[in-house]
């Protein structure tokens, strides 16, 4: 009998895709390349009905990009539904009155095919896409609100593509603002916690001033992006792209410093970039590549500040920020670090159903080689892994997209110390130095997506559960002091639910539109061992 809580890879990814809202977000039209997408009749239909919002070359404009890479995670029937009926509260109208069902189906199939001329996004496209909004004359450099600036939360609301700023003491919303369409990955803060950078799946990076409550700068780093990282000195922002196969690095005001082609050492293969993270104690960015068995480290510590990037030549920048490659036997999808940041703990995912069981490994960044296998079965989501002290050693635990089990691993021996059965596969795990508990979801399970499971870090036993029957409950973040756990009721008419982190009792709920994730300034900038970095 197949276990309903152990989905196949395809089912897992399809379920993940179904979690995405296909909301057509309204954003200012930016510079685009002039690559017209036309394939016979259906290409003409696209140009006539869709190009004005989604770009003549499908790379996006007022609406999101309509490229196979951008639509990979959206079901075919959902695309048909949106073209037919439109999407409420957005500028995407329904086309059922103008197009036949056959034409709608044809269009929906066509946008999932590669463009006739492959889309490109060059350094000049990046530079031309940038907007910068300087401070007004005499703008006071102090917050517009009265709250602890270190206990703020940002809540990314995927339902209608907004972000809410919460006061973490009063647990009240300070303000709410529109974001780019489909933000993904955790927002990244400058070291002082004043500015935050958001990355969108369509490649936009937005720098937002949390004190003055306004956008400072925006740039489109790529056409399909995974995530962004901010250097611990606050000077650089790096973007990891799937399309094109590049990394792009910016200064703190989002002026392009340089791009890197994600190519293998011999230059023969190129790759999507899985993710980039800041490794603060090493003063470097660490980059995983999805299609090439290499991990890159790009030190920024010795790079000189550049007084005027506009007039500096690219050659100056090329002298800094050079790539150090570590060859691996398998490419990495997903990773995090130990607290010293010497070790990368990474996982490979199978490319296709039926591929060999994915592996997880430990890479020593000093020795520049893999030093151990991580004995974790299923599909660990190491990007959401956490570390904590247990029984005189430090252990790691991560949610598992493939199975409902959480393997707890001793980080000295890299051997499992316990396997904890969960009600179903989950995406996120969180804890905090000041709480004995770690919280995790089972949102990939049809039957247990409504359950958060609470693990006692001292005993490695299940300490409790909270439920929202029939709804999806996921993604925890703690207040700065670890006293409250904030969870996402992941529904269009959802909420952030605040639980007492000791009694697991609900304290409050704040209505939100599909709150995907939430991020506490202090926990993020201090790299709390219970949070993703
Ligand atoms: Fe994510 C973070 C990868 C699908 C919501 N996700 C990340 C990060 C990576 C990653 C590498 C860390 C980036 C960072 O924080 O800088 N995510 C992947 C995938 O490979 C996967 C499975 C498929 C894909 O093609 O992207 C995937 N992710 C999803 C979703 O379907 C989720 C649930 C909904 C969505 O909005 O896309 C989702 N991912 C998130 C969230 C974070 C995230 C909320 C930040 C977690 C945090 O607490 O920091």
XYZ file of C-alpha atoms and ligand atoms in Angstrom:
582
model
C 0.000 0.000 0.000
C 1.463 3.401 -0.886
C 1.735 5.651 2.163
C -0.328 8.818 1.531
C 2.159 10.773 3.604
C 5.147 9.713 1.523
C 4.535 11.478 -1.794
C 6.621 10.786 -4.897
C 9.026 13.477 -6.069
C 6.601 14.546 -8.775
C 3.703 14.668 -6.327
C 5.832 16.592 -3.864
C 6.793 19.225 -6.405
C 3.256 19.378 -7.816
C 1.924 19.948 -4.335
C 4.532 22.645 -3.795
C 3.448 24.226 -7.065
C -0.187 24.156 -6.050
C 0.756 26.195 -3.010
C 1.763 29.062 -5.221
C -0.803 31.697 -6.037
C -0.787 32.687 -9.691
C -1.564 36.309 -8.885
C -0.790 38.763 -11.627
C 0.938 41.493 -9.724
C 0.983 45.032 -10.924
C 4.433 46.589 -11.005
C 6.039 49.411 -12.976
C 7.059 48.449 -16.517
C 10.832 48.370 -16.796
C 13.311 48.187 -19.616
C 13.025 45.012 -21.701
C 15.000 43.535 -24.545
C 13.376 43.608 -27.980
C 13.145 39.860 -28.558
C 9.654 39.258 -29.985
C 8.195 35.814 -29.252
C 6.187 34.621 -32.254
C 5.297 31.088 -33.238
C 2.616 31.119 -35.938
C -0.953 31.789 -34.821
C -0.597 31.255 -31.131
C 2.382 33.643 -31.040
C 0.148 36.265 -32.637
C -2.539 35.600 -30.023
C 0.033 36.155 -27.319
C 1.213 39.432 -28.879
C -2.381 40.629 -29.250
C -3.699 39.752 -25.795
C -0.832 39.168 -23.391
C 2.292 41.021 -24.519
C 1.242 44.434 -23.208
C 1.434 43.192 -19.612
C 3.757 40.193 -19.794
C 6.285 41.620 -22.281
C 6.645 41.005 -26.016
C 9.354 38.477 -25.216
C 7.490 36.952 -22.217
C 10.015 38.172 -19.666
C 7.399 40.145 -17.727
C 6.351 43.763 -17.435
C 3.291 44.850 -15.484
C 2.553 41.140 -15.111
C 4.996 38.364 -14.270
C 7.267 36.535 -16.723
C 5.573 33.768 -18.729
C 8.545 31.536 -19.458
C 8.756 27.784 -18.810
C 11.213 28.453 -15.973
C 8.782 30.887 -14.344
C 5.785 28.571 -14.770
C 7.558 25.375 -13.762
C 5.813 25.361 -10.409
C 2.321 26.199 -11.662
C -0.080 23.454 -12.792
C -1.296 23.517 -16.413
C -4.970 23.615 -15.327
C -4.260 26.594 -13.071
C -2.804 28.515 -16.041
C -5.942 27.732 -18.070
C -8.125 28.828 -15.157
C -6.333 32.151 -14.790
C -6.422 32.920 -18.545
C -10.130 32.039 -18.608
C -11.318 33.787 -15.461
C -8.531 36.194 -14.554
C -7.371 36.713 -11.014
C -9.319 38.697 -8.454
C -7.786 41.880 -7.043
C -5.180 42.063 -9.809
C -5.090 43.560 -13.276
C -5.285 40.084 -14.849
C -8.673 40.015 -16.544
C -10.396 36.840 -17.762
C -10.299 36.144 -21.509
C -13.275 33.786 -21.783
C -15.226 36.450 -23.716
C -12.432 37.067 -26.220
C -10.786 33.703 -26.748
C -12.229 30.260 -27.377
C -11.469 27.438 -24.918
C -9.255 25.890 -27.631
C -7.285 29.130 -27.996
C -6.901 29.442 -24.216
C -5.584 25.880 -24.022
C -3.216 26.551 -26.897
C -1.913 29.691 -25.197
C -1.515 27.877 -21.872
C 0.533 25.160 -23.585
C 2.549 27.665 -25.596
C 3.695 29.732 -22.608
C 5.154 26.571 -21.101
C 7.319 26.030 -24.202
C 10.741 27.661 -24.525
C 10.671 31.002 -26.367
C 11.652 30.821 -30.053
C 14.626 33.038 -29.303
C 15.995 32.292 -25.840
C 15.447 35.268 -23.544
C 18.560 37.005 -22.335
C 19.318 39.387 -19.510
C 22.642 41.127 -19.878
C 24.590 43.417 -17.589
C 23.197 46.381 -19.504
C 19.629 45.079 -19.002
C 20.357 44.817 -15.284
C 21.763 48.325 -15.132
C 18.864 49.786 -17.147
C 16.297 48.141 -14.862
C 17.558 49.920 -11.730
C 15.557 52.603 -9.931
C 16.986 54.601 -7.040
C 15.031 56.913 -4.746
C 17.442 59.109 -2.769
C 16.559 60.426 0.671
C 14.679 63.682 0.662
C 16.581 66.750 1.751
C 16.743 66.954 5.573
C 15.055 63.553 5.946
C 15.657 62.698 9.628
C 17.595 59.461 10.122
C 15.268 58.027 12.735
C 12.355 55.623 12.598
C 8.845 56.822 11.804
C 7.483 54.462 14.485
C 7.973 53.816 18.158
C 9.028 50.184 18.665
C 12.109 48.081 19.393
C 13.911 48.129 15.997
C 15.496 44.775 16.879
C 12.179 43.073 17.552
C 10.444 43.864 14.289
C 9.034 41.144 12.072
C 8.472 41.180 8.343
C 5.649 38.960 7.171
C 5.700 38.067 3.466
C 2.081 37.724 2.349
C 1.982 35.657 -0.838
C -1.815 35.887 -1.265
C -1.898 39.445 -2.518
C 1.869 40.057 -2.703
C 2.285 42.388 0.245
C 4.608 42.619 3.230
C 3.493 43.509 6.758
C 5.847 45.057 9.287
C 5.030 43.912 12.844
C 6.014 45.362 16.183
C 7.246 42.218 17.952
C 6.510 43.564 21.466
C 2.959 44.772 20.928
C 2.348 42.150 18.235
C 0.642 44.733 16.065
C 1.037 45.702 12.410
C 3.017 48.936 11.951
C 2.484 49.151 8.203
C 1.725 47.027 5.144
C 3.156 47.614 1.671
C 2.977 46.063 -1.817
C 5.835 43.782 -2.798
C 7.004 42.457 -6.139
C 5.141 39.417 -7.459
C 6.083 36.118 -5.752
C 8.860 36.853 -3.276
C 10.879 33.750 -2.416
C 13.464 33.015 0.270
C 14.000 34.954 3.459
C 14.394 38.734 3.198
C 17.944 39.755 4.112
C 18.782 42.604 6.505
C 21.737 44.974 6.663
C 23.834 44.382 9.823
C 22.222 47.353 11.627
C 18.746 45.996 10.823
C 17.623 49.226 9.162
C 17.373 48.088 5.543
C 15.985 44.893 4.113
C 16.382 43.279 0.677
C 13.600 41.184 -0.841
C 14.123 38.840 -3.810
C 11.315 37.810 -6.186
C 11.130 34.705 -8.348
C 11.039 37.017 -11.394
C 14.471 38.377 -10.473
C 13.617 41.668 -8.785
C 15.562 42.846 -5.742
C 13.945 45.568 -3.650
C 15.803 47.502 -0.961
C 13.392 48.853 1.673
C 14.111 51.319 4.493
C 12.387 50.003 7.630
C 12.888 53.309 9.446
C 11.451 55.607 6.794
C 9.019 52.968 5.448
C 9.878 53.355 1.799
C 11.621 51.689 -1.127
C 15.204 52.891 -1.587
C 16.222 51.027 -4.736
C 15.158 48.249 -7.073
C 16.896 46.263 -9.778
C 16.130 43.179 -11.854
C 19.072 40.829 -11.364
C 17.808 38.045 -13.611
C 14.704 36.597 -15.239
C 14.227 33.746 -12.790
C 15.933 34.063 -9.430
C 16.328 31.786 -6.406
C 17.410 34.036 -3.580
C 19.624 36.892 -2.471
C 22.287 37.259 0.233
C 23.687 40.374 1.904
C 27.321 40.499 3.020
C 27.839 40.771 6.766
C 29.517 44.169 6.301
C 26.415 45.402 4.464
C 28.386 46.353 1.362
C 27.295 43.723 -1.150
C 24.117 42.015 -2.266
C 24.405 38.832 -4.314
C 21.639 37.263 -6.409
C 21.452 33.604 -7.463
C 19.733 33.115 -10.834
C 18.229 30.115 -12.594
C 17.777 32.196 -15.745
C 20.195 33.265 -17.042
C 22.815 30.990 -15.500
C 24.465 33.789 -13.549
C 25.278 35.278 -10.198
C 24.993 39.048 -9.965
C 26.643 41.161 -7.280
C 25.553 44.690 -6.367
C 26.640 47.390 -3.983
C 24.325 48.306 -1.106
C 22.349 50.682 -3.340
C 21.853 47.953 -5.927
C 24.327 49.286 -8.466
C 25.695 46.361 -10.417
C 29.286 45.493 -9.509
C 29.626 42.456 -11.760
C 28.046 39.211 -12.899
C 29.536 35.714 -12.959
C 28.652 33.075 -15.541
C 27.793 29.903 -13.631
C 30.168 27.707 -15.632
C 32.236 24.687 -14.691
C 35.995 25.039 -14.251
C 36.610 23.800 -17.809
C 34.008 26.244 -19.128
C 32.095 23.451 -20.894
C 28.931 23.265 -18.763
C 26.736 25.958 -17.329
C 24.307 25.716 -14.449
C 21.350 27.180 -12.675
C 22.429 28.644 -9.339
C 20.744 26.774 -6.466
C 21.286 29.368 -3.743
C 23.713 31.905 -2.297
C 24.285 32.577 1.403
C 26.446 34.955 3.370
C 29.018 33.110 5.508
C 29.577 35.975 7.947
C 32.487 34.573 10.020
C 34.353 33.768 6.782
C 33.455 37.097 5.151
C 32.425 35.318 2.007
C 29.442 34.332 -0.081
C 28.924 30.599 -0.530
C 27.131 29.464 -3.681
C 25.655 26.102 -4.701
C 25.123 25.183 -8.351
C 22.220 22.970 -9.341
C 23.717 21.364 -12.438
C 27.466 21.385 -11.780
C 29.217 19.428 -9.025
C 31.023 22.409 -7.529
C 30.460 24.701 -4.577
C 31.812 28.242 -4.856
C 33.122 30.564 -2.188
C 33.539 34.239 -3.032
C 35.381 36.175 -0.305
C 34.432 39.829 0.012
C 36.515 40.731 3.070
C 39.490 42.063 1.155
C 37.478 43.858 -1.508
C 38.023 47.597 -1.398
C 35.064 49.965 -1.066
C 34.461 51.624 -4.388
C 33.717 55.319 -3.990
C 31.980 55.707 -7.331
C 30.764 52.584 -9.040
C 29.280 54.552 -11.915
C 32.686 55.619 -13.150
C 34.769 52.637 -12.024
C 35.528 50.140 -14.722
C 34.317 46.542 -14.532
C 37.954 45.469 -14.601
C 38.506 47.047 -11.163
C 35.739 44.965 -9.690
C 36.915 41.800 -11.422
C 40.119 42.007 -9.420
C 38.072 41.462 -6.247
C 35.399 38.974 -5.435
C 37.049 36.071 -7.229
C 35.649 32.527 -7.130
C 37.216 29.693 -5.128
C 35.855 26.364 -6.348
C 35.403 23.148 -4.368
C 34.755 20.141 -6.610
C 32.063 17.723 -5.410
C 30.799 14.381 -6.632
C 27.172 15.637 -6.795
C 25.671 19.092 -7.366
C 23.925 20.661 -4.351
C 20.356 21.954 -4.242
C 19.925 23.068 -0.750
C 22.301 23.731 2.144
C 23.066 25.426 5.434
C 26.078 25.848 7.690
C 27.271 24.721 11.070
C 27.565 27.612 13.560
C 31.289 28.055 12.759
C 30.499 28.247 9.040
C 33.392 25.940 8.276
C 31.072 23.168 7.176
C 28.385 23.241 4.512
C 25.626 20.699 5.049
C 24.067 20.130 1.658
C 21.606 17.892 -0.146
C 21.248 16.753 -3.731
C 17.793 16.119 -5.129
C 16.989 13.624 -7.858
C 16.374 15.331 -11.202
C 13.689 12.887 -12.290
C 11.380 10.334 -10.776
C 13.280 7.066 -10.558
C 16.711 8.691 -10.163
C 18.910 7.325 -7.410
C 18.072 8.286 -3.831
C 19.394 11.798 -3.230
C 22.380 12.158 -0.957
C 23.354 14.645 1.705
C 26.936 15.549 2.468
C 29.288 17.614 4.608
C 31.730 19.868 2.761
C 34.672 21.377 4.625
C 35.215 24.856 3.204
C 38.741 25.067 4.645
C 39.868 21.722 3.228
C 37.771 22.393 0.114
C 36.413 18.876 -0.134
C 33.590 16.657 1.006
C 34.480 15.151 4.369
C 31.415 13.082 5.278
C 28.089 11.738 4.104
C 25.012 12.809 6.008
C 22.893 9.744 6.705
C 19.517 11.367 6.062
C 16.887 9.480 4.100
C 14.145 10.983 1.930
C 14.567 14.553 0.708
C 15.971 16.700 3.535
C 15.212 20.412 3.246
C 18.546 21.455 4.680
C 17.954 25.124 3.818
C 15.517 25.050 6.748
C 17.771 23.028 9.022
C 18.686 24.072 12.562
C 21.463 23.183 15.004
C 21.271 22.941 18.803
C 23.105 21.602 21.844
C 22.050 18.124 22.993
C 23.608 15.682 25.404
C 27.054 17.359 25.400
C 27.285 17.643 21.651
C 25.756 19.740 18.866
C 23.158 18.174 16.627
C 21.442 19.176 13.421
C 17.867 18.512 12.403
C 16.027 19.455 9.232
C 12.551 19.001 7.844
C 12.101 16.409 5.148
C 10.184 17.019 1.914
C 10.183 13.341 1.057
C 9.370 11.442 4.243
C 7.704 12.379 7.495
C 10.824 11.530 9.481
C 13.330 13.960 10.960
C 16.841 12.598 11.353
C 18.802 14.200 14.180
C 22.541 14.039 13.439
C 25.521 14.424 15.792
C 27.755 17.071 14.232
C 30.967 15.580 15.605
C 30.524 12.058 14.310
C 27.972 12.914 11.592
C 25.982 9.876 12.756
C 22.237 9.835 13.478
C 21.271 9.944 17.152
C 17.506 9.763 16.709
C 14.855 9.560 13.992
C 11.643 11.344 14.897
C 8.426 10.283 13.171
C 6.343 13.282 12.087
C 2.703 13.193 10.975
C 3.858 13.999 7.409
C 6.564 15.630 5.268
C 7.334 19.249 6.086
C 9.068 22.332 4.758
C 10.251 24.441 7.684
C 11.777 24.005 11.126
C 12.554 26.713 13.665
C 13.789 27.168 17.199
C 15.474 29.820 19.336
C 18.320 29.798 21.875
C 15.863 30.722 24.664
C 13.338 27.958 24.113
C 13.768 24.230 24.741
C 11.486 23.480 21.797
C 11.809 23.236 18.017
C 8.682 23.579 15.867
C 8.108 21.991 12.481
C 5.244 21.636 9.994
C 3.858 18.816 7.880
C 2.540 21.065 5.134
C 3.442 18.629 2.337
C 1.023 16.074 3.765
C -2.605 15.951 2.654
C -3.671 14.628 6.014
C -1.414 16.552 8.406
C -0.806 19.900 6.678
C -2.842 21.454 9.486
C -0.463 20.315 12.248
C 2.648 21.836 13.779
C 4.708 19.392 15.804
C 6.774 20.625 18.744
C 9.968 18.729 19.603
C 11.678 18.939 22.988
C 15.338 19.648 22.171
C 16.426 18.211 25.549
C 14.816 14.800 25.213
C 14.301 14.617 21.443
C 10.704 13.597 22.158
C 7.506 15.092 20.788
C 6.324 17.681 23.325
C 3.055 18.711 21.712
C 1.111 19.710 18.624
C -1.033 22.623 17.538
C -3.627 22.294 14.783
C -5.891 24.348 12.520
C -8.143 21.564 11.243
C -8.348 21.343 7.452
C -6.124 24.403 6.886
C -2.407 24.693 6.171
C -0.275 25.677 9.147
C 3.448 26.259 8.613
C 6.556 28.371 9.093
C 7.413 29.492 12.615
C 9.455 32.465 13.752
C 10.177 33.486 17.339
C 10.163 36.859 18.986
C 13.593 38.224 19.836
C 13.366 36.826 23.387
C 12.029 33.446 22.240
C 8.859 33.793 24.378
C 6.373 33.690 21.506
C 6.216 31.534 18.389
C 4.486 33.078 15.369
C 3.003 30.605 12.859
C 1.455 31.094 9.415
C -2.137 30.073 8.776
C -1.290 29.668 5.106
C -4.658 30.539 3.520
C -5.876 33.442 1.385
C -7.890 34.615 4.391
C -5.140 33.445 6.698
C -3.423 34.842 9.751
C -0.272 34.998 11.769
C -1.086 33.039 14.927
C 0.935 33.926 18.014
C 1.536 31.045 20.442
C 3.078 31.153 23.894
C 6.334 29.282 23.211
C 6.149 27.417 26.552
C 2.492 26.553 26.972
C 1.764 26.302 23.194
C -1.460 28.266 23.871
C -2.721 30.736 21.290
C -2.271 34.355 22.410
C -3.452 36.304 19.409
C -4.110 36.131 15.670
C -3.452 38.839 13.094
C -5.342 38.485 9.786
C -3.003 38.133 6.763
C -3.289 37.118 3.112
C -1.480 33.761 2.850
C 1.453 34.661 5.096
C 4.224 32.614 3.523
C 7.062 33.414 5.907
C 8.001 35.792 8.697
C 11.377 37.047 9.806
C 12.528 38.651 13.045
C 15.247 41.300 12.626
C 17.232 40.260 15.710
C 17.110 36.526 15.034
C 18.253 37.089 11.464
C 21.070 39.570 12.031
C 22.485 37.628 14.999
C 22.246 34.366 13.009
C 20.273 32.661 15.774
C 21.059 28.942 15.816
C 17.350 28.204 15.588
C 16.713 30.108 12.388
C 17.631 29.918 8.712
C 20.441 32.331 7.932
Fe 11.663 27.721 -0.892
C 13.599 29.535 1.292
C 14.461 26.366 -2.212
C 9.741 25.796 -2.921
C 8.856 29.039 0.506
N 13.638 27.889 -0.505
C 14.234 28.766 0.373
C 15.648 28.740 0.198
C 15.911 27.841 -0.800
C 14.638 27.312 -1.237
C 17.269 27.453 -1.356
C 16.648 29.555 1.013
C 16.768 30.897 0.396
C 16.921 32.040 1.370
O 16.228 32.103 2.376
O 17.728 32.910 1.070
N 12.016 26.301 -2.291
C 13.241 25.868 -2.625
C 13.118 24.764 -3.559
O 14.075 24.165 -4.105
C 11.694 24.466 -3.745
C 11.357 23.088 -3.136
C 11.272 24.365 -5.209
C 11.565 25.567 -6.039
O 11.603 25.403 -7.254
O 11.753 26.661 -5.554
C 11.079 25.590 -2.946
N 9.651 27.465 -1.171
C 9.089 26.646 -2.054
C 7.641 26.703 -2.000
O 6.816 26.065 -2.726
C 7.285 27.589 -0.876
C 6.674 26.726 0.229
C 6.281 28.671 -1.250
C 6.841 29.776 -2.098
O 6.498 30.902 -1.793
O 7.598 29.525 -3.037
C 8.677 28.100 -0.464
N 11.299 29.002 0.615
C 10.078 29.411 1.044
C 10.221 30.315 2.183
C 11.591 30.432 2.416
C 12.241 29.635 1.415
C 9.079 30.941 2.981
C 12.275 31.221 3.536
C 12.356 30.333 4.741
C 13.003 30.981 5.923
O 12.426 30.850 7.001
O 14.073 31.590 5.809
